[in-house]
mmCIF file of C-alpha atoms in Angstrom:
data_model
loop_
_atom_site.group_PDB
_atom_site.id
_atom_site.type_symbol
_atom_site.label_atom_id
_atom_site.label_comp_id
_atom_site.label_asym_id
_atom_site.label_seq_id
_atom_site.Cartn_x
_atom_site.Cartn_y
_atom_site.Cartn_z
ATOM 1 C CA VAL A 15 106.113 112.679 170.835
ATOM 2 C CA LEU A 16 107.945 111.621 173.996
ATOM 3 C CA GLY A 17 111.720 111.398 174.334
ATOM 4 C CA GLY A 18 113.212 108.595 176.402
ATOM 5 C CA VAL A 19 109.950 106.805 177.219
ATOM 6 C CA SER A 20 110.553 105.106 180.553
ATOM 7 C CA GLY A 21 107.158 104.323 182.076
ATOM 8 C CA LEU A 22 103.518 103.749 181.090
ATOM 9 C CA ALA A 23 100.214 103.552 182.950
ATOM 10 C CA VAL A 24 96.646 102.923 181.784
ATOM 11 C CA SER A 25 93.639 104.400 183.559
ATOM 12 C CA PRO A 26 90.762 102.106 184.630
ATOM 13 C CA ASP A 27 88.037 104.181 182.962
ATOM 14 C CA PRO A 28 85.263 101.996 181.457
ATOM 15 C CA ASP A 29 85.232 103.746 178.058
ATOM 16 C CA GLY A 30 88.760 102.600 177.187
ATOM 17 C CA GLY A 31 90.490 105.178 179.271
ATOM 18 C CA TYR A 32 93.769 106.941 178.809
ATOM 19 C CA LEU A 33 97.401 105.991 178.519
ATOM 20 C CA TYR A 34 100.014 108.039 180.387
ATOM 21 C CA GLY A 35 103.674 107.936 179.410
ATOM 22 C CA VAL A 36 106.699 109.569 181.032
ATOM 23 C CA GLY A 37 109.835 110.592 179.151
ATOM 24 C CA ALA A 38 113.153 110.658 180.973
ATOM 25 C CA THR A 39 114.851 112.888 178.406
ATOM 26 C CA ASP A 40 111.893 115.221 177.796
ATOM 27 C CA ASN A 41 111.120 115.699 181.518
ATOM 28 C CA ALA A 42 107.460 115.268 180.677
ATOM 29 C CA VAL A 43 104.303 113.210 181.034
ATOM 30 C CA VAL A 44 102.137 112.767 177.934
ATOM 31 C CA VAL A 45 98.436 111.877 177.852
ATOM 32 C CA PHE A 46 96.872 109.742 175.110
ATOM 33 C CA GLN A 47 93.259 108.715 174.672
ATOM 34 C CA ARG A 48 92.971 105.005 173.980
ATOM 35 C CA ASP A 49 90.528 103.556 171.437
ATOM 36 C CA PRO A 50 89.144 100.427 173.171
ATOM 37 C CA ALA A 51 88.325 98.724 169.860
ATOM 38 C CA THR A 52 91.606 99.233 168.007
ATOM 39 C CA GLY A 53 94.037 100.118 170.774
ATOM 40 C CA ARG A 54 95.178 103.148 168.790
ATOM 41 C CA LEU A 55 96.283 106.234 170.683
ATOM 42 C CA ILE A 56 95.216 109.852 170.204
ATOM 43 C CA TYR A 57 97.479 112.559 171.622
ATOM 44 C CA ILE A 58 95.755 114.750 174.225
ATOM 45 C CA GLU A 59 98.382 116.819 176.033
ATOM 46 C CA SER A 60 101.880 117.021 177.451
ATOM 47 C CA ARG A 61 102.826 118.368 180.881
ATOM 48 C CA LYS A 62 106.474 119.305 181.427
ATOM 49 C CA GLU A 63 108.774 120.339 184.253
ATOM 50 C CA GLY A 64 108.162 124.024 185.045
ATOM 51 C CA ASP A 65 104.752 124.238 183.310
ATOM 52 C CA LEU A 66 102.018 126.209 185.049
ATOM 53 C CA GLY A 67 98.466 125.561 183.883
ATOM 54 C CA ALA A 68 94.974 126.428 185.050
ATOM 55 C CA GLY A 69 94.267 124.768 188.385
ATOM 56 C CA ASP A 70 97.871 123.720 189.018
ATOM 57 C CA ALA A 71 99.108 124.065 192.594
ATOM 58 C CA GLY A 72 102.194 125.820 191.205
ATOM 59 C CA PRO A 73 104.843 125.315 188.511
ATOM 60 C CA ILE A 74 105.295 121.597 187.934
ATOM 61 C CA SER A 75 108.277 120.028 189.683
ATOM 62 C CA GLY A 76 109.364 116.426 190.058
ATOM 63 C CA LEU A 77 109.604 115.635 186.358
ATOM 64 C CA THR A 78 113.375 115.762 185.977
ATOM 65 C CA THR A 79 114.163 112.274 184.676
ATOM 66 C CA PRO A 80 110.769 110.687 185.423
ATOM 67 C CA LEU A 81 111.147 106.894 185.395
ATOM 68 C CA ARG A 82 107.838 105.262 186.346
ATOM 69 C CA THR A 83 104.194 106.269 186.544
ATOM 70 C CA ALA A 84 101.055 104.677 187.997
ATOM 71 C CA VAL A 85 97.366 105.477 188.258
ATOM 72 C CA SER A 86 96.035 105.190 191.800
ATOM 73 C CA PRO A 87 93.443 102.582 192.746
ATOM 74 C CA GLY A 88 90.164 104.245 191.851
ATOM 75 C CA GLY A 89 91.823 106.261 189.087
ATOM 76 C CA LEU A 90 91.670 109.728 190.642
ATOM 77 C CA GLN A 91 95.412 110.501 190.672
ATOM 78 C CA LEU A 92 98.551 109.834 188.660
ATOM 79 C CA TYR A 93 101.868 109.371 190.474
ATOM 80 C CA ILE A 94 105.324 109.749 188.916
ATOM 81 C CA ILE A 95 108.618 108.772 190.543
ATOM 82 C CA ASN A 96 111.701 110.768 189.677
ATOM 83 C CA GLY A 97 115.044 109.236 188.767
ATOM 84 C CA GLY A 98 116.746 112.599 189.107
ATOM 85 C CA ASP A 99 116.126 113.318 192.800
ATOM 86 C CA GLY A 100 113.925 110.534 194.161
ATOM 87 C CA SER A 101 110.823 112.700 194.568
ATOM 88 C CA VAL A 102 107.223 111.731 193.791
ATOM 89 C CA ALA A 103 104.986 114.013 191.706
ATOM 90 C CA VAL A 104 101.219 113.835 192.140
ATOM 91 C CA PHE A 105 98.636 114.862 189.544
ATOM 92 C CA SER A 106 94.863 114.719 189.806
ATOM 93 C CA ARG A 107 93.201 113.391 186.681
ATOM 94 C CA ASP A 108 89.900 114.114 184.979
ATOM 95 C CA SER A 109 88.449 110.710 184.112
ATOM 96 C CA ALA A 110 86.297 112.223 181.349
ATOM 97 C CA THR A 111 89.086 114.018 179.477
ATOM 98 C CA GLY A 112 92.283 112.430 180.809
ATOM 99 C CA HIS A 113 93.581 115.915 181.631
ATOM 100 C CA LEU A 114 96.159 116.219 184.402
ATOM 101 C CA THR A 115 96.326 118.941 187.042
ATOM 102 C CA TYR A 116 99.524 119.277 189.053
ATOM 103 C CA GLN A 117 98.894 118.697 192.734
ATOM 104 C CA GLN A 118 102.065 118.062 194.733
ATOM 105 C CA THR A 119 105.699 116.970 194.655
ATOM 106 C CA ILE A 120 106.961 115.336 197.800
ATOM 107 C CA PRO A 121 110.713 114.928 198.266
ATOM 108 C CA ALA A 122 112.041 111.511 199.136
ATOM 109 C CA SER A 123 113.494 111.133 202.608
ATOM 110 C CA GLY A 124 116.770 109.488 201.619
ATOM 111 C CA LEU A 125 116.566 108.714 197.927
ATOM 112 C CA THR A 126 118.510 110.350 195.130
ATOM 113 C CA GLN A 127 116.930 108.033 192.554
ATOM 114 C CA ALA A 128 113.530 106.332 192.656
ATOM 115 C CA ARG A 129 113.071 103.258 190.466
ATOM 116 C CA ALA A 130 109.933 101.328 191.441
ATOM 117 C CA MET A 131 106.630 101.834 193.235
ATOM 118 C CA GLY A 132 103.492 99.990 194.253
ATOM 119 C CA PHE A 133 100.181 100.742 195.984
ATOM 120 C CA SER A 134 98.470 98.893 198.777
ATOM 121 C CA PRO A 135 95.228 97.304 197.516
ATOM 122 C CA ASP A 136 93.086 99.898 199.308
ATOM 123 C CA GLY A 137 95.176 102.769 197.889
ATOM 124 C CA ALA A 138 95.990 104.088 201.362
ATOM 125 C CA TYR A 139 99.769 103.672 201.012
ATOM 126 C CA LEU A 140 102.363 104.083 198.274
ATOM 127 C CA TYR A 141 105.699 102.253 198.495
ATOM 128 C CA VAL A 142 108.709 103.615 196.599
ATOM 129 C CA ALA A 143 112.068 101.870 196.135
ATOM 130 C CA GLY A 144 115.303 103.505 195.034
ATOM 131 C CA GLU A 145 118.806 104.330 196.123
ATOM 132 C CA ASP A 146 120.602 107.072 198.015
ATOM 133 C CA ALA A 147 123.813 108.946 197.154
ATOM 134 C CA ALA A 148 125.879 106.000 198.428
ATOM 135 C CA SER A 149 123.993 103.580 196.108
ATOM 136 C CA ILE A 150 122.239 101.960 199.079
ATOM 137 C CA GLU A 151 118.692 100.794 198.418
ATOM 138 C CA HIS A 152 115.747 102.201 200.386
ATOM 139 C CA LEU A 153 112.072 101.308 200.521
ATOM 140 C CA GLU A 154 110.026 104.333 201.529
ATOM 141 C CA VAL A 155 106.437 104.378 202.738
ATOM 142 C CA PHE A 156 104.032 107.230 201.980
ATOM 143 C CA GLN A 157 100.542 107.560 203.375
ATOM 144 C CA ARG A 158 98.042 108.560 200.705
ATOM 145 C CA HIS A 159 95.251 110.825 201.920
ATOM 146 C CA ALA A 160 91.811 109.780 200.769
ATOM 147 C CA GLY A 161 90.518 113.338 200.428
ATOM 148 C CA GLY A 162 92.762 114.298 197.527
ATOM 149 C CA GLY A 163 95.560 111.807 197.106
ATOM 150 C CA ASP A 164 98.342 113.932 198.627
ATOM 151 C CA LEU A 165 101.242 112.008 200.151
ATOM 152 C CA THR A 166 102.874 112.169 203.577
ATOM 153 C CA PHE A 167 106.175 110.411 204.280
ATOM 154 C CA SER A 168 105.736 107.634 206.831
ATOM 155 C CA ALA A 169 108.751 105.289 207.066
ATOM 156 C CA ASP A 170 112.058 104.257 205.482
ATOM 157 C CA TYR A 171 113.520 100.730 205.274
ATOM 158 C CA ILE A 172 117.174 100.403 204.269
ATOM 159 C CA ASN A 173 118.783 97.433 202.526
ATOM 160 C CA HIS A 174 121.487 95.581 204.498
ATOM 161 C CA THR A 175 120.345 97.255 207.731
ATOM 162 C CA GLY A 176 119.525 94.799 210.494
ATOM 163 C CA VAL A 177 117.965 91.742 208.878
ATOM 164 C CA ILE A 178 116.749 93.526 205.716
ATOM 165 C CA ASP A 179 118.319 92.095 202.558
ATOM 166 C CA GLY A 180 117.577 91.395 198.895
ATOM 167 C CA MET A 181 116.590 94.885 197.656
ATOM 168 C CA GLY A 182 119.757 95.835 195.749
ATOM 169 C CA ASP A 183 118.908 97.711 192.525
ATOM 170 C CA ALA A 184 115.185 97.262 193.182
ATOM 171 C CA ALA A 185 113.222 96.915 189.956
ATOM 172 C CA ALA A 186 109.676 96.199 191.162
ATOM 173 C CA VAL A 187 107.475 96.631 194.224
ATOM 174 C CA VAL A 188 104.193 94.718 194.605
ATOM 175 C CA VAL A 189 101.723 94.254 197.454
ATOM 176 C CA SER A 190 99.761 91.002 197.705
ATOM 177 C CA PRO A 191 96.028 91.218 196.888
ATOM 178 C CA ASP A 192 95.114 90.693 200.554
ATOM 179 C CA GLY A 193 97.483 93.501 201.587
ATOM 180 C CA GLN A 194 99.337 91.283 204.046
ATOM 181 C CA HIS A 195 102.730 91.157 202.324
ATOM 182 C CA LEU A 196 104.981 93.311 200.156
ATOM 183 C CA TYR A 197 107.642 92.071 197.723
ATOM 184 C CA VAL A 198 110.665 93.903 196.293
ATOM 185 C CA SER A 199 112.767 92.456 193.479
ATOM 186 C CA GLY A 200 116.488 93.034 193.993
ATOM 187 C CA THR A 201 118.372 92.828 190.710
ATOM 188 C CA ALA A 202 121.824 93.261 192.233
ATOM 189 C CA ASP A 203 121.064 90.869 195.097
ATOM 190 C CA ASP A 204 119.522 88.233 192.790
ATOM 191 C CA GLY A 205 116.662 88.002 195.243
ATOM 192 C CA ILE A 206 113.201 89.021 196.333
ATOM 193 C CA ALA A 207 112.796 90.784 199.659
ATOM 194 C CA VAL A 208 109.623 89.780 201.527
ATOM 195 C CA PHE A 209 107.931 91.965 204.138
ATOM 196 C CA SER A 210 104.841 91.397 206.229
ATOM 197 C CA ARG A 211 102.586 94.432 206.294
ATOM 198 C CA ASP A 212 100.280 96.108 208.788
ATOM 199 C CA ALA A 213 97.261 97.156 206.730
ATOM 200 C CA ASP A 214 96.223 99.924 209.136
ATOM 201 C CA SER A 215 99.577 101.695 209.576
ATOM 202 C CA GLY A 216 101.284 100.600 206.352
ATOM 203 C CA THR A 217 104.388 99.626 208.325
ATOM 204 C CA LEU A 218 106.520 96.662 207.300
ATOM 205 C CA ALA A 219 108.517 93.874 208.946
ATOM 206 C CA PHE A 220 111.153 91.914 207.051
ATOM 207 C CA VAL A 221 110.298 88.214 206.853
#
């Protein structure tokens, strides 16, 4: 059903919800309904690069080599990071049907490949890690607008710039439950980069 499955996300809906999978070779996101009793999946739909459906903001972009996907806190949007150009695609989701409506694709500021992402606990900020054309790791900050989940680029933190270190080949980004710190795993650096975080502005300081 989905070629080159590279990322999965489960919605928080109380009736068992939906599973979303992205395929790096199919340039697509697929929606499955999940049976809460058995865990079995029922195919619902597939949305692909270039599709244009009812309610979409335009032809879908940002699904060339999708690598990771995540449902926002609260479950209203689905976000997909792109390994092909570093962009982030945003879809609104119908919690009753699981259906996705294309909303926005925001280009990354310096990334050519995005590999990991994480939300702040309040859902106000999305953090995306990846690398640029020179294979230098970046951690980018996007403000997430409460009204509809659209993203606005906010800041960019670059590995091996100033005191920042430990983000090489970033594989995961997580924010602590209290929102005070952010952690990035650096596969190539054999380390974990630690940042303190301003909850109001989303800005970071390397610890």
